[in-house]
């Protein structure tokens, strides 16, 4: 009987130890996961409206580095602001940078957007914009490969 009591005592002690261990592991896991989600503990910090912070963001927006407008990636040149103001409202400037076209094709693209995508009349800015585009994003002399000619297209059978 005495031995049985002692055994029971041990089991209880071990059980208590396990519970404490379990809780500790649980707490560490939870705080670990929390730190992963919010490493700066920003949820506990009071949000301050800091006017100097806002000003630096605005200044950064139009920062030019190595001849490139940082926020949009567009080349710094005459007409840059007109392009930013008229061409980055609906889509990323990447769409412009990725495309290299002749004057006619840039105008065609603008007309296409005006006819189908609600692009507004650019007025006197159109000349400035097209000039900027064709100066800084003209067609490349040679692409990765020449355009294929004389292709014999065939119909897919279904
Ligand atoms: C009113 C909205 C709007 C404005 C402003 C706008 N675009 Fe677009 N543009 C579009 C839409 C919509 C597409 C199609 C996007 C797509 O296919 O994901 C597009 C596509 C393009 C493309 C890709 C065309 C192609 O053949 O894939 C280029 C280049 C482009 N725009 C340049 C410009 C330029 C330059 C300006 C400034 C003159 C401009 N966009 C202003 C709406 C606009």
Short mmCIF file of C-alpha atoms and ligand atoms in Angstrom, two decimals:
data_model
loop_
_atom_site.label_atom_id
_atom_site.label_comp_id
_atom_site.label_asym_id
_atom_site.label_seq_id
_atom_site.Cartn_x
_atom_site.Cartn_y
_atom_site.Cartn_z
CA UNK A 1 0.00 0.00 0.00
CA UNK A 2 2.78 2.35 0.95
CA UNK A 3 4.56 1.57 -2.30
CA UNK A 4 1.43 2.12 -4.33
CA UNK A 5 0.96 5.54 -2.77
CA UNK A 6 4.48 6.48 -3.57
CA UNK A 7 4.03 5.34 -7.14
CA UNK A 8 0.90 7.39 -7.45
CA UNK A 9 2.79 10.34 -6.09
CA UNK A 10 5.47 9.95 -8.75
CA UNK A 11 2.93 9.68 -11.53
CA UNK A 12 1.24 12.84 -10.34
CA UNK A 13 4.54 14.70 -10.20
CA UNK A 14 5.48 13.59 -13.69
CA UNK A 15 2.02 14.48 -14.94
CA UNK A 16 2.31 17.97 -13.48
CA UNK A 17 5.74 18.38 -15.00
CA UNK A 18 4.42 17.34 -18.41
CA UNK A 19 1.54 19.79 -18.18
CA UNK A 20 3.90 22.64 -17.33
CA UNK A 21 6.24 21.62 -20.13
CA UNK A 22 3.35 21.44 -22.55
CA UNK A 23 2.14 24.92 -21.61
CA UNK A 24 5.65 26.32 -21.96
CA UNK A 25 6.17 24.77 -25.39
CA UNK A 26 2.75 26.08 -26.38
CA UNK A 27 3.60 29.61 -25.27
CA UNK A 28 6.95 29.57 -27.02
CA UNK A 29 5.33 28.29 -30.20
CA UNK A 30 2.63 30.95 -30.11
CA UNK A 31 5.08 33.79 -29.52
CA UNK A 32 7.35 32.36 -32.20
CA UNK A 33 4.54 32.31 -34.73
CA UNK A 34 3.53 35.81 -33.68
CA UNK A 35 7.06 37.07 -34.19
CA UNK A 36 7.10 35.54 -37.66
CA UNK A 37 3.94 37.40 -38.58
CA UNK A 38 4.82 40.69 -36.89
CA UNK A 39 8.57 40.81 -36.24
CA UNK A 40 8.57 44.48 -35.27
CA UNK A 41 5.77 43.98 -32.74
CA UNK A 42 4.00 46.80 -34.50
CA UNK A 43 0.63 45.74 -33.13
CA UNK A 44 1.79 46.84 -29.68
CA UNK A 45 3.15 50.17 -30.77
CA UNK A 46 0.96 53.18 -30.95
CA UNK A 47 0.66 54.42 -34.47
CA UNK A 48 1.92 57.92 -34.68
CA UNK A 49 1.18 60.25 -37.46
CA UNK A 50 4.59 61.51 -38.27
CA UNK A 51 4.69 64.38 -40.72
CA UNK A 52 8.41 64.13 -41.41
CA UNK A 53 7.93 60.49 -42.38
CA UNK A 54 5.20 61.42 -44.85
CA UNK A 55 7.41 64.10 -46.33
CA UNK A 56 10.29 61.69 -46.98
CA UNK A 57 7.98 59.32 -48.84
CA UNK A 58 6.76 62.13 -51.05
CA UNK A 59 10.31 63.21 -51.75
CA UNK A 60 11.30 59.66 -52.63
CA UNK A 61 8.46 59.38 -55.11
CA UNK A 62 10.14 61.63 -57.61
CA UNK A 63 13.71 60.66 -56.89
CA UNK A 64 15.93 60.20 -59.91
CA UNK A 65 18.92 57.93 -59.67
CA UNK A 66 21.32 57.15 -62.52
CA UNK A 67 18.91 58.77 -64.94
CA UNK A 68 16.01 56.59 -63.88
CA UNK A 69 12.88 57.72 -62.08
CA UNK A 70 12.98 55.36 -59.11
CA UNK A 71 9.30 54.84 -58.48
CA UNK A 72 8.32 54.02 -62.05
CA UNK A 73 11.62 52.87 -63.55
CA UNK A 74 11.10 55.25 -66.46
CA UNK A 75 14.07 56.98 -68.02
CA UNK A 76 14.57 60.56 -66.92
CA UNK A 77 14.14 62.72 -70.01
CA UNK A 78 12.03 65.49 -71.41
CA UNK A 79 8.37 64.52 -71.07
CA UNK A 80 8.86 62.20 -68.09
CA UNK A 81 6.32 64.00 -65.90
CA UNK A 82 3.72 64.05 -68.70
CA UNK A 83 4.17 60.30 -69.13
CA UNK A 84 3.94 59.67 -65.39
CA UNK A 85 0.82 61.79 -65.12
CA UNK A 86 -0.96 60.25 -68.10
CA UNK A 87 0.40 56.77 -68.51
CA UNK A 88 0.79 55.21 -65.08
CA UNK A 89 -2.75 55.68 -63.80
CA UNK A 90 -4.23 52.47 -65.17
CA UNK A 91 -1.30 50.15 -65.44
CA UNK A 92 2.26 49.79 -64.29
CA UNK A 93 4.99 51.73 -66.05
CA UNK A 94 6.52 48.32 -66.74
CA UNK A 95 4.04 47.93 -69.58
CA UNK A 96 5.62 50.96 -71.23
CA UNK A 97 9.22 49.93 -70.50
CA UNK A 98 8.67 46.44 -71.88
CA UNK A 99 7.39 47.82 -75.15
CA UNK A 100 9.61 49.42 -77.73
CA UNK A 101 7.89 50.93 -80.71
CA UNK A 102 8.12 53.33 -83.57
CA UNK A 103 6.28 56.65 -83.47
CA UNK A 104 3.44 55.19 -85.53
CA UNK A 105 3.02 52.19 -83.25
CA UNK A 106 3.13 54.27 -80.08
CA UNK A 107 0.41 56.48 -81.51
CA UNK A 108 -1.53 53.37 -82.55
CA UNK A 109 -1.26 52.00 -79.02
CA UNK A 110 -2.51 55.29 -77.59
CA UNK A 111 -5.42 55.33 -80.07
CA UNK A 112 -6.23 51.74 -79.14
CA UNK A 113 -6.34 52.66 -75.46
CA UNK A 114 -8.45 55.71 -76.24
CA UNK A 115 -10.92 53.63 -78.24
CA UNK A 116 -11.15 50.63 -75.97
CA UNK A 117 -9.71 51.47 -72.55
CA UNK A 118 -11.14 54.93 -71.84
CA UNK A 119 -7.82 56.68 -72.19
CA UNK A 120 -8.53 60.39 -72.33
CA UNK A 121 -7.60 62.84 -75.04
CA UNK A 122 -4.01 63.76 -74.33
CA UNK A 123 -4.26 67.13 -76.09
CA UNK A 124 -1.01 68.98 -76.48
CA UNK A 125 0.69 66.46 -74.19
CA UNK A 126 0.35 63.75 -76.81
CA UNK A 127 3.21 65.13 -78.87
CA UNK A 128 5.43 65.41 -75.79
CA UNK A 129 4.52 61.90 -74.64
CA UNK A 130 5.01 60.23 -78.01
CA UNK A 131 8.28 62.08 -78.41
CA UNK A 132 9.42 60.84 -74.99
CA UNK A 133 8.36 57.29 -75.78
CA UNK A 134 10.01 57.02 -79.16
CA UNK A 135 13.17 58.72 -77.94
CA UNK A 136 13.60 56.50 -74.91
CA UNK A 137 11.77 53.35 -75.95
CA UNK A 138 12.38 52.99 -79.68
CA UNK A 139 12.33 49.57 -81.32
CA UNK A 140 15.56 47.71 -80.69
CA UNK A 141 17.78 47.36 -83.74
CA UNK A 142 17.86 43.65 -83.33
CA UNK A 143 15.91 41.57 -80.91
CA UNK A 144 16.90 38.24 -79.53
CA UNK A 145 16.06 36.77 -82.90
CA UNK A 146 14.91 38.18 -86.18
CA UNK A 147 11.23 38.24 -86.91
CA UNK A 148 10.28 35.02 -88.65
CA UNK A 149 9.19 35.37 -92.24
CA UNK A 150 7.80 32.89 -94.75
CA UNK A 151 6.16 30.71 -92.16
CA UNK A 152 3.83 28.07 -93.42
CA UNK A 153 1.06 28.09 -90.85
CA UNK A 154 -1.04 25.01 -90.63
CA UNK A 155 -4.52 24.51 -89.21
CA UNK A 156 -4.87 22.56 -86.03
CA UNK A 157 -7.08 19.53 -86.45
CA UNK A 158 -9.59 18.88 -83.74
C1 LIG B 1 -7.42 54.80 -68.93
C2 LIG B 1 -6.48 53.77 -68.60
C3 LIG B 1 -5.13 53.79 -69.31
C4 LIG B 1 -4.24 54.82 -69.41
C5 LIG B 1 -4.35 56.19 -68.80
C6 LIG B 1 -3.13 54.35 -70.19
N1 LIG B 1 -3.35 53.04 -70.55
FE1 LIG B 1 -2.01 51.85 -71.52
N2 LIG B 1 -3.32 50.31 -71.36
C7 LIG B 1 -4.53 50.33 -70.69
C8 LIG B 1 -5.07 48.99 -70.65
C9 LIG B 1 -6.36 48.59 -69.96
C10 LIG B 1 -4.14 48.16 -71.31
C11 LIG B 1 -4.20 46.68 -71.50
C12 LIG B 1 -3.52 46.10 -70.30
C13 LIG B 1 -3.34 44.64 -70.39
O1 LIG B 1 -3.39 44.09 -71.49
O2 LIG B 1 -3.13 44.06 -69.32
C14 LIG B 1 -3.06 49.01 -71.74
C15 LIG B 1 -1.94 48.57 -72.42
C16 LIG B 1 -0.85 49.33 -72.73
C17 LIG B 1 0.34 48.85 -73.41
C18 LIG B 1 0.55 47.45 -73.91
C19 LIG B 1 -0.08 47.36 -75.26
C20 LIG B 1 0.12 46.03 -75.88
O3 LIG B 1 0.08 45.97 -77.10
O4 LIG B 1 0.28 45.04 -75.13
C21 LIG B 1 1.18 49.89 -73.54
C22 LIG B 1 2.54 49.89 -74.20
C23 LIG B 1 0.54 51.03 -72.93
N3 LIG B 1 -0.68 50.65 -72.44
C24 LIG B 1 1.10 52.28 -72.88
C25 LIG B 1 0.47 53.38 -72.34
C26 LIG B 1 0.96 54.72 -72.48
C27 LIG B 1 2.23 55.13 -73.17
C28 LIG B 1 0.07 55.52 -71.83
C29 LIG B 1 0.10 57.03 -71.71
C30 LIG B 1 -0.15 57.76 -72.92
C31 LIG B 1 -0.99 54.67 -71.31
N4 LIG B 1 -0.71 53.38 -71.65
C32 LIG B 1 -2.05 55.12 -70.56
C33 LIG B 1 -5.13 51.42 -70.12
C34 LIG B 1 -4.55 52.66 -70.02
#
